[in-house]
Each structure stands twice: as structure tokens, then as C-alpha cells.
Amino acid sequence: MKRRNFLATGGAFAAGLGAGIATGSNPARAQAWPAREVTIIVAVGPGSSADAIARGVAKVMTKEIGAGVQVKNVLGGAGLTGFAELAASKPDGYTIGLVNVGGLLVFPHIMKVPYTWDSFAFLGGVAENYYGIGIAEASPIKTVEDLIAAARTRRVTYSASAIMNGVAMIQLGNAAGVKFQFVPSSTQPEAVAQAVGGHVDLVLQTPPDLVPLIEGKKLRLLASATGNRWPNYPEVKTLKELGYDAASVVPLGFACPAGVPPEARAKLEQAIAKAAGDAELAAAMRNLTIMPRAMTAAQFYQAIKSQEATVEGILVAASMKKT
Amino acid sequence: MENLLLGFSVVVTPANLLYCLIGTFLGTAIGILPGVGPLATIAILMPLTVHMDVTSALIMLCGIYYGVAYGGTATSVLLRIPGEASSVVTCLDGYMMARNGRAGAALTIAAIGSFIAGTIGTIAISYASPPLAKLVFAFGPAQYTALMLAALAAVTYFSGGPLLKVLLMVGFGLTLGCVGADPMTLTLTLTPRLTFGSLDMVGGIDLTALAIGLFGFSEILWMARQPLAKLKLIPPPKTLLGFLPNREEVRRSVMPVARGTVLGFMVGVLPGGGAMLASFLSYAVERKFCRYPEQFGKGAVEGLAGPETANNAGTSGALLPLLCMGLPANAVSALLLTAFMIHGVAPGPAMVERQPEIFWGLIASMYIGNVMLLVLNLPLIGLLVKILEVPRAYLSPLILLLCVIGVYSSGGASAVTVAVAFGFLGYFLRRLDFDLGLLILAYVLGPILERSVRQALTISGGEAKIFVADPLSIGLLVAAAVFLAAGLMPNRKLSLREDA
């Protein structure tokens, strides 16, 4: 990782040098953005699908804005460090970041964080995660109706590796007047194995986590917990199609620190919109079973903001909200 | 057998053999470098493999993964710096063997033990997957709770030294494991604990920083304190024959290697502990079985052969749930899963059925890769042992630099601070004769234990009887109780043996 950062910085340095020469010969362009490379802060490690998307976007943006765009993985603090670094970076349009949904919806309710919603300006979204309800193949529960019936008579539990995965279960419970108990897992495989082994009733995860087990006949996909059906299992309905207003929505998109000059921001928004429509990137996303979804800055903001009340409700119910 | 032949027919092409060699070579190299782990390396190489043939790409990435456990031994034995977390215990007796002039023998035994473990592990994946796969799903939160208690109790019981010192180290390790976001809350609430308001600590104490600090930095301090004249080591033998273990060393390695293979593989299959827990348990078991327990900590062959075999077996074991069920057992194999998915392959029974050439090709490449690793590593020993001839005045700064780079790449600048702090702490704890390995083990197992207890209680709605609801949990809890009771009694058996 370190080595790549060196390489990336080296390349960016060369790009910066070139830009410097260009501005030197033409003073009028000195003020124009971009005069040097743009950095995308990604708070997850290289190799994760979010990181892969950021790199794909960087590639398209490089062509679009005519300056180098590099990805910088800032790890630590469970994703908080990178997000805090984005908020604290100079609002000159040369630092943007992949938006950490947990950083906006979860962390601020729990602990003191060095940013607020107002610290960021949203630039647009490019994708959305799929989520699904997996259940052990042998389970007598065959439909969502069975599931709700079971929840009326006994304690029904579900595992998930992130709180955002389970939003659909909270909404489903509210819609049907029952309660599902969340059992947090530390990793995706742990969440999946607990459902396969029957230690919990259900698991809420993304396709890469569930598909191998579904193909191996250990799990069944009970329903898609997203707005759309899964592309690999088009016969399985979404909770919405089944009549319940429930979906886990985790949009992937970008933001910059608040205060970036309007023209730079407009160009960034434009470049991200271009990336969101890029065919090659869309194909790469489909391989990772991530839903390509272009969102304008306002749509992207709304997609996250609209979930604030639900997530806060979950935290209050779990009596975890800071006082 | 037919399947395996199919696999070999896939692998034995110049290109695939080359990728296998590249993978195993890289694995050995990053294993040798302290702090630079397979996680970062595979993550960096993964995007480069996108345009490669699927099987070739996976052969190479998996080669890196299991090659690491070979290379991790070298710095542990020669410099007392764990190349990888799974080589921490090797710093104890492996290093003492080097101090006694047996560095070559130690590395040879480790390489051969690793080869045996890797090969037997691969055989087990080829032929015994279905029953072993069931084991993974049998473990839920309640069973993990019992397993972690049994492991902690067993290691406490087996470890030598005064009981109070052992308990202090375990307690300290468990406390360090609590630092950072509450483990249930990485997903739910993120309540920071013992972070003293530092955002850097929210993710917990970095394992690499802890291991390299406690062992690596403390060793540099240790060396700095010795007068130069005392630093003269027994020089390693000059002849090729001198690198080979002598007859007695071979005889004393046989059983530890056999036990390490079985134990390591079983532990590796289960998510959580992995290769590191495997090596610790093996060390504990060997200390108990050894006929010369007084030699432990002073260069006992068993204390090297067992754990070094177990960590390799654990590495192979962790591949089983990934390949056979698409369920990674640790962070590195989770990354391998992403690599599979990027290439449009979903590992699991479906892959074995529909894309047998990938599954069996990978298995065949592991047989070949283990032979390559043995051939690569044996001649390297002669070269590596030369490190001991470098004057310490030049060597120490170089080690320090390597350690700092490794720690920085793992956790950033704050991790370097943590490593330095634990370097000083480790130095003083060593002077007071505390067992630092126990501290690291407790640090790793503590969070798993805590999370399992809390998950189990969440599932049961607070009912404690979930912990004794099935025979597996009960059996493990009884084992834990027995070890604890035996450990709390004065350790007469050991002293009797010493008299005899």
C-alpha cells in the first residue's frame, strides 16, 4: 500500500510539475481549476469494492478534468480518520472524498466527531449497494409472510456486519408490527456463517457475501432488501414489491469540504456525473454486484439525509445514543 | 484422483508455473520483511491481475498467501522480530536456538515442517472438505465463547512461570484488547473505550505495532544495553552440513511437527484465531509433551518445530472454508474472496462443480507451490544466516528502519508511536521475566471472547443457558474448567519432571 502511495505521489508530482510549467507561461490560467492533481480520500482499504469504485471514478475524472486524480487510502479509527481528514482538508477543490455513510449517520450520534453535515458539500453519487435477506436452506420459513408470522410467536434474530444493512429489517418490523433482533457481527463471513449454522435466523448482507452460499445451497435469498431485485436472482422479489415499505439504502458517492469555489465544484460535479454514466465503470460494478446509480449532488444528499431519522431511531432503541 | 490430474494439467503450463513461482517468491519475501504483510501485498497486486487469466491470477495470489508463513520464520529466529503475527512464538525458542549457534538447523526444521504442514493441509482440502466444512457452521457465538475460554485456560495452564505473572500478562493483554471501539459497536454504536479521547485509537491498538514493538523494538533496546563484547554470538557453521539439523534435533522434531499439523489445520479452519492461535496452542502443547520442559525458552527444538508447522497448517486450513464454501476465515482470505469475485468466480460448492479446472488447478498449484517454497527457502537459509555476522552496530539501525516502515504501512504514524511505547514496555517486562507471547495472545483472543459472549446473550435475550445448550459448548467449557483448575494448583508435575 505504501509503495503504491509513493508511486501515486510520484506521478502526481510529475503532473503538478507539468501544470506549473503551463501556468508559468500563461498567467491567465494560473487561477483556473485544476492547476494540479486532485486527491480522493477513501476511508477503506485497497481491495474493498468501495475502493475499486473510487479508483474507477478517478480514472474517468482524470480524462474529464484534464489533471491527475489519485486515490489516497486513509485508514484507522474504523473509517473515522479518513472522514475527519476530508472535513479538515483545505476547501480548494483539490481534495474530495468517498462519502462514508456511517460517518454521517452513525458516528455523530455516538461520539464527539470533528465535523457536522455542514462540513461537507456533496458532489454526486455513482452507485448503490444491493442487500438481501438470506436464510438457512433448511429453515421452515419460506416466505416473508412466514417470517413475520414467526416473529409474532418467538424471538427472531438477524446478523449483519454493519448497522446500515439492517435498516430494511427495522422498517419491515415497523410495517408489520413485529420486532427483529439485530445481532451485530464483526465481519461479513461471520454474519453469514451464523445464519447458515442456524445460530441466528437471518442474515442481511450484500451479494458478494451471500452468493457463494446461495449457489452452494446453504442459504436461500428470501427477498431483496434494496429498491431493486438482484441481477443474479431476478425471480426473487424486493420487500417493496411484497408490500412492505422497507429497503436498506447505502449510496456510494463523493463530497468535498464545504467552501470550495463554485466553479471548481461545478466541474467536480460534472466529472463525477460523467463517471457515473461511464460504461466501463458500470461493467466493473456489475462484476462486483454493485448497482450503478447516477445521482446529482442534491439527490445524493437526499438519499443519505432521508435515512437519518431511521438510523437515529435504531440507535435510541438500542439505548446507544450519546446523551 | 482424476480431478487432481485435471488440476495438474491446468497448472503445468509455463505461464501458470511462473505465476505460482512469482506468488510463492513474493510470499516468502514479504514474510521475511517485518510488518509488510500479505494483506497489503495482495491488495496492491489484485488490480494488476484483472486482465490475467482467472486461474493464473488466483494461483499467484494464493501463492503469496501461503508463502508468507514460510518467510515469517526468518526474522523471528535470527533477530527476534516477528516477520508475521503468526511467527510471534518463534521469537521465543527459535531465537534462542540461533543464539546457541543453531540458526541454520532452526530454519531448516521450520522450512521442512512448513512443507509437511502445507502439503498435508492441501491433501486435507482435496479429500476431507465436506466433514470439516460442517465444523465451521457448528460454531456460533456460544461455541466460540467456550472455545476462547478453553484456549485461554489451556495456554495459561501450559505456560511456565509463576502463576501470578501469567495471570498478569493475560489480564493486561485482555485489557489492551478492549482499547478502541466496543467490538459490538463497530457495527452498532462505536462507543470508544480506553482511547482517552484520541481518534487514532478508535480502531484499537494495531496488532503489527504491538507485536513489533514488544518483540522488535524491545530487542533493539536489549542489544543497546549489552556491552559490545558480550554481543558475540556463537557463529553459525560455515559448511553446508552445519545448516542441517543433527540427528537428535530431527528426532525431537518429528512428533511436534505431526501434532502441529493436525492442531494447526483444525484451528485454521475456524474463523477468528487462525494461524496465530494455532502456533500458540502448539507451543503450549509442546511445552507439556516435551521431555525437556526446562529447555523451553532456552532453545528447545520442540518450541520451534511445533509452532512453525502449526502456523502453516493453520494457513492452509483457513483456505478450506474459502474454497469450499466461499466463506473467508480471516482478513487475507476475505481479500482473496474479493479477488475471486472480481474475476467473476464465486468460490464454493458451485465452483467445484461448474469450474472444476479452477478449483483443482488451484489445489494442484498448492502442491507444486509448497515444493517450490521448500526449494526456494532451503538455499536462502545459508544466505539469511549471514545476517548474524553483520556487526550489531550496523544491523540495529537497519532493523529499526525496517520495523518502522512495516508499522507505518500497517497503521500510519500513530501506530509507530504505539510501537515505540510498547518497545520500552516490552523491554522492562522482559527484564522482569514476563511472558510477552501470552500478552499478545490474550490481546487477540479477548475481543473475540467478548464479542461472542455479547452476541450469544443478544440472541438468547439475556438467558445464560445458551452457553450450555449443546454438547460442543459443554465439552469445551469442561475442558476450560479442567485447565483452569489444574493451572491454579501448584504446578507439581513440572517440578517433579525436572527432578527426574
PDB file of N, CA, C and O in Angstrom, chain B residues 7-41:
ATOM      1  N   GLY B   7      -6.388 -30.943 -12.415  1.00  0.00           N
ATOM      2  CA  GLY B   7      -5.749 -29.779 -11.813  1.00  0.00           C
ATOM      3  C   GLY B   7      -4.312 -29.620 -12.276  1.00  0.00           C
ATOM      4  O   GLY B   7      -3.896 -28.539 -12.689  1.00  0.00           O
ATOM      5  N   PHE B   8      -3.561 -30.731 -12.219  1.00  0.00           N
ATOM      6  CA  PHE B   8      -2.154 -30.649 -12.627  1.00  0.00           C
ATOM      7  C   PHE B   8      -2.033 -30.289 -14.101  1.00  0.00           C
ATOM      8  O   PHE B   8      -1.129 -29.572 -14.500  1.00  0.00           O
ATOM      9  N   SER B   9      -2.976 -30.796 -14.908  1.00  0.00           N
ATOM     10  CA  SER B   9      -2.905 -30.474 -16.334  1.00  0.00           C
ATOM     11  C   SER B   9      -3.119 -28.985 -16.551  1.00  0.00           C
ATOM     12  O   SER B   9      -2.617 -28.396 -17.508  1.00  0.00           O
ATOM     13  N   VAL B  10      -3.877 -28.343 -15.652  1.00  0.00           N
ATOM     14  CA  VAL B  10      -4.087 -26.899 -15.766  1.00  0.00           C
ATOM     15  C   VAL B  10      -2.829 -26.140 -15.347  1.00  0.00           C
ATOM     16  O   VAL B  10      -2.445 -25.146 -15.960  1.00  0.00           O
ATOM     17  N   VAL B  11      -2.202 -26.634 -14.284  1.00  0.00           N
ATOM     18  CA  VAL B  11      -1.093 -25.871 -13.696  1.00  0.00           C
ATOM     19  C   VAL B  11       0.196 -26.036 -14.481  1.00  0.00           C
ATOM     20  O   VAL B  11       0.972 -25.082 -14.599  1.00  0.00           O
ATOM     21  N   VAL B  12       0.454 -27.249 -14.974  1.00  0.00           N
ATOM     22  CA  VAL B  12       1.750 -27.498 -15.590  1.00  0.00           C
ATOM     23  C   VAL B  12       1.806 -26.901 -17.001  1.00  0.00           C
ATOM     24  O   VAL B  12       1.884 -27.589 -17.996  1.00  0.00           O
ATOM     25  N   THR B  13       1.700 -25.576 -17.029  1.00  0.00           N
ATOM     26  CA  THR B  13       1.987 -24.841 -18.255  1.00  0.00           C
ATOM     27  C   THR B  13       3.043 -23.820 -17.847  1.00  0.00           C
ATOM     28  O   THR B  13       3.077 -23.429 -16.677  1.00  0.00           O
ATOM     29  N   PRO B  14       3.901 -23.414 -18.764  1.00  0.00           N
ATOM     30  CA  PRO B  14       4.969 -22.483 -18.375  1.00  0.00           C
ATOM     31  C   PRO B  14       4.415 -21.247 -17.663  1.00  0.00           C
ATOM     32  O   PRO B  14       4.950 -20.826 -16.638  1.00  0.00           O
ATOM     33  N   ALA B  15       3.311 -20.696 -18.186  1.00  0.00           N
ATOM     34  CA  ALA B  15       2.790 -19.457 -17.606  1.00  0.00           C
ATOM     35  C   ALA B  15       2.326 -19.684 -16.173  1.00  0.00           C
ATOM     36  O   ALA B  15       2.700 -18.953 -15.257  1.00  0.00           O
ATOM     37  N   ASN B  16       1.526 -20.729 -15.965  1.00  0.00           N
ATOM     38  CA  ASN B  16       0.986 -20.945 -14.626  1.00  0.00           C
ATOM     39  C   ASN B  16       2.068 -21.312 -13.624  1.00  0.00           C
ATOM     40  O   ASN B  16       2.014 -20.898 -12.463  1.00  0.00           O
ATOM     41  N   LEU B  17       3.055 -22.087 -14.066  1.00  0.00           N
ATOM     42  CA  LEU B  17       4.162 -22.402 -13.160  1.00  0.00           C
ATOM     43  C   LEU B  17       4.909 -21.129 -12.794  1.00  0.00           C
ATOM     44  O   LEU B  17       5.297 -20.930 -11.642  1.00  0.00           O
ATOM     45  N   LEU B  18       5.053 -20.236 -13.755  1.00  0.00           N
ATOM     46  CA  LEU B  18       5.746 -18.975 -13.493  1.00  0.00           C
ATOM     47  C   LEU B  18       4.959 -18.149 -12.468  1.00  0.00           C
ATOM     48  O   LEU B  18       5.521 -17.625 -11.507  1.00  0.00           O
ATOM     49  N   TYR B  19       3.634 -18.060 -12.651  1.00  0.00           N
ATOM     50  CA  TYR B  19       2.829 -17.282 -11.699  1.00  0.00           C
ATOM     51  C   TYR B  19       2.873 -17.905 -10.315  1.00  0.00           C
ATOM     52  O   TYR B  19       2.887 -17.203  -9.303  1.00  0.00           O
ATOM     53  N   CYS B  20       2.903 -19.219 -10.271  1.00  0.00           N
ATOM     54  CA  CYS B  20       2.997 -19.915  -8.988  1.00  0.00           C
ATOM     55  C   CYS B  20       4.318 -19.544  -8.316  1.00  0.00           C
ATOM     56  O   CYS B  20       4.370 -19.229  -7.131  1.00  0.00           O
ATOM     57  N   LEU B  21       5.392 -19.532  -9.118  1.00  0.00           N
ATOM     58  CA  LEU B  21       6.720 -19.189  -8.586  1.00  0.00           C
ATOM     59  C   LEU B  21       6.732 -17.739  -8.116  1.00  0.00           C
ATOM     60  O   LEU B  21       7.217 -17.428  -7.029  1.00  0.00           O
ATOM     61  N   ILE B  22       6.171 -16.841  -8.920  1.00  0.00           N
ATOM     62  CA  ILE B  22       6.142 -15.418  -8.544  1.00  0.00           C
ATOM     63  C   ILE B  22       5.390 -15.263  -7.217  1.00  0.00           C
ATOM     64  O   ILE B  22       5.844 -14.596  -6.294  1.00  0.00           O
ATOM     65  N   GLY B  23       4.236 -15.914  -7.138  1.00  0.00           N
ATOM     66  CA  GLY B  23       3.419 -15.803  -5.933  1.00  0.00           C
ATOM     67  C   GLY B  23       4.157 -16.299  -4.700  1.00  0.00           C
ATOM     68  O   GLY B  23       4.235 -15.604  -3.686  1.00  0.00           O
ATOM     69  N   THR B  24       4.731 -17.501  -4.789  1.00  0.00           N
ATOM     70  CA  THR B  24       5.393 -18.068  -3.611  1.00  0.00           C
ATOM     71  C   THR B  24       6.637 -17.258  -3.263  1.00  0.00           C
ATOM     72  O   THR B  24       6.938 -17.045  -2.086  1.00  0.00           O
ATOM     73  N   PHE B  25       7.332 -16.767  -4.288  1.00  0.00           N
ATOM     74  CA  PHE B  25       8.534 -15.966  -4.024  1.00  0.00           C
ATOM     75  C   PHE B  25       8.164 -14.667  -3.307  1.00  0.00           C
ATOM     76  O   PHE B  25       8.762 -14.295  -2.298  1.00  0.00           O
ATOM     77  N   LEU B  26       7.130 -13.992  -3.835  1.00  0.00           N
ATOM     78  CA  LEU B  26       6.674 -12.753  -3.188  1.00  0.00           C
ATOM     79  C   LEU B  26       6.227 -13.032  -1.767  1.00  0.00           C
ATOM     80  O   LEU B  26       6.499 -12.257  -0.848  1.00  0.00           O
ATOM     81  N   GLY B  27       5.520 -14.132  -1.594  1.00  0.00           N
ATOM     82  CA  GLY B  27       5.052 -14.503  -0.263  1.00  0.00           C
ATOM     83  C   GLY B  27       6.212 -14.644   0.697  1.00  0.00           C
ATOM     84  O   GLY B  27       6.210 -14.084   1.797  1.00  0.00           O
ATOM     85  N   THR B  28       7.254 -15.377   0.269  1.00  0.00           N
ATOM     86  CA  THR B  28       8.430 -15.546   1.119  1.00  0.00           C
ATOM     87  C   THR B  28       9.046 -14.189   1.437  1.00  0.00           C
ATOM     88  O   THR B  28       9.382 -13.900   2.587  1.00  0.00           O
ATOM     89  N   ALA B  29       9.167 -13.347   0.409  1.00  0.00           N
ATOM     90  CA  ALA B  29       9.831 -12.057   0.604  1.00  0.00           C
ATOM     91  C   ALA B  29       9.082 -11.182   1.606  1.00  0.00           C
ATOM     92  O   ALA B  29       9.687 -10.637   2.533  1.00  0.00           O
ATOM     93  N   ILE B  30       7.760 -11.079   1.451  1.00  0.00           N
ATOM     94  CA  ILE B  30       7.036 -10.212   2.392  1.00  0.00           C
ATOM     95  C   ILE B  30       6.922 -10.864   3.756  1.00  0.00           C
ATOM     96  O   ILE B  30       6.794 -10.188   4.764  1.00  0.00           O
ATOM     97  N   GLY B  31       7.011 -12.198   3.772  1.00  0.00           N
ATOM     98  CA  GLY B  31       7.039 -12.886   5.063  1.00  0.00           C
ATOM     99  C   GLY B  31       8.298 -12.502   5.830  1.00  0.00           C
ATOM    100  O   GLY B  31       8.269 -12.303   7.039  1.00  0.00           O
ATOM    101  N   ILE B  32       9.398 -12.367   5.097  1.00  0.00           N
ATOM    102  CA  ILE B  32      10.662 -12.033   5.757  1.00  0.00           C
ATOM    103  C   ILE B  32      10.633 -10.592   6.268  1.00  0.00           C
ATOM    104  O   ILE B  32      11.112 -10.305   7.357  1.00  0.00           O
ATOM    105  N   LEU B  33      10.072  -9.673   5.512  1.00  0.00           N
ATOM    106  CA  LEU B  33      10.043  -8.274   5.936  1.00  0.00           C
ATOM    107  C   LEU B  33       9.054  -8.095   7.081  1.00  0.00           C
ATOM    108  O   LEU B  33       7.874  -8.389   6.922  1.00  0.00           O
ATOM    109  N   PRO B  34       9.526  -7.610   8.218  1.00  0.00           N
ATOM    110  CA  PRO B  34       8.594  -7.453   9.339  1.00  0.00           C
ATOM    111  C   PRO B  34       7.575  -6.358   9.046  1.00  0.00           C
ATOM    112  O   PRO B  34       7.917  -5.321   8.497  1.00  0.00           O
ATOM    113  N   GLY B  35       6.342  -6.617   9.373  1.00  0.00           N
ATOM    114  CA  GLY B  35       5.314  -5.579   9.240  1.00  0.00           C
ATOM    115  C   GLY B  35       4.672  -5.533   7.872  1.00  0.00           C
ATOM    116  O   GLY B  35       3.507  -5.207   7.750  1.00  0.00           O
ATOM    117  N   VAL B  36       5.418  -5.849   6.819  1.00  0.00           N
ATOM    118  CA  VAL B  36       4.809  -5.860   5.494  1.00  0.00           C
ATOM    119  C   VAL B  36       4.083  -7.188   5.346  1.00  0.00           C
ATOM    120  O   VAL B  36       4.709  -8.233   5.298  1.00  0.00           O
ATOM    121  N   GLY B  37       2.778  -7.129   5.308  1.00  0.00           N
ATOM    122  CA  GLY B  37       2.012  -8.367   5.368  1.00  0.00           C
ATOM    123  C   GLY B  37       1.384  -8.743   4.049  1.00  0.00           C
ATOM    124  O   GLY B  37       1.443  -7.982   3.079  1.00  0.00           O
ATOM    125  N   PRO B  38       0.778  -9.919   4.009  1.00  0.00           N
ATOM    126  CA  PRO B  38       0.107 -10.377   2.795  1.00  0.00           C
ATOM    127  C   PRO B  38      -1.082  -9.496   2.412  1.00  0.00           C
ATOM    128  O   PRO B  38      -1.408  -9.349   1.241  1.00  0.00           O
ATOM    129  N   LEU B  39      -1.705  -8.875   3.412  1.00  0.00           N
ATOM    130  CA  LEU B  39      -2.905  -8.075   3.157  1.00  0.00           C
ATOM    131  C   LEU B  39      -2.598  -6.950   2.175  1.00  0.00           C
ATOM    132  O   LEU B  39      -3.241  -6.809   1.135  1.00  0.00           O
ATOM    133  N   ALA B  40      -1.580  -6.158   2.504  1.00  0.00           N
ATOM    134  CA  ALA B  40      -1.225  -5.024   1.658  1.00  0.00           C
ATOM    135  C   ALA B  40      -0.748  -5.513   0.292  1.00  0.00           C
ATOM    136  O   ALA B  40      -1.125  -4.960  -0.742  1.00  0.00           O
ATOM    137  N   THR B  41       0.066  -6.567   0.292  1.00  0.00           N
ATOM    138  CA  THR B  41       0.640  -7.036  -0.971  1.00  0.00           C
ATOM    139  C   THR B  41      -0.447  -7.521  -1.923  1.00  0.00           C
ATOM    140  O   THR B  41      -0.452  -7.168  -3.102  1.00  0.00           O
TER     141      THR B  41
END
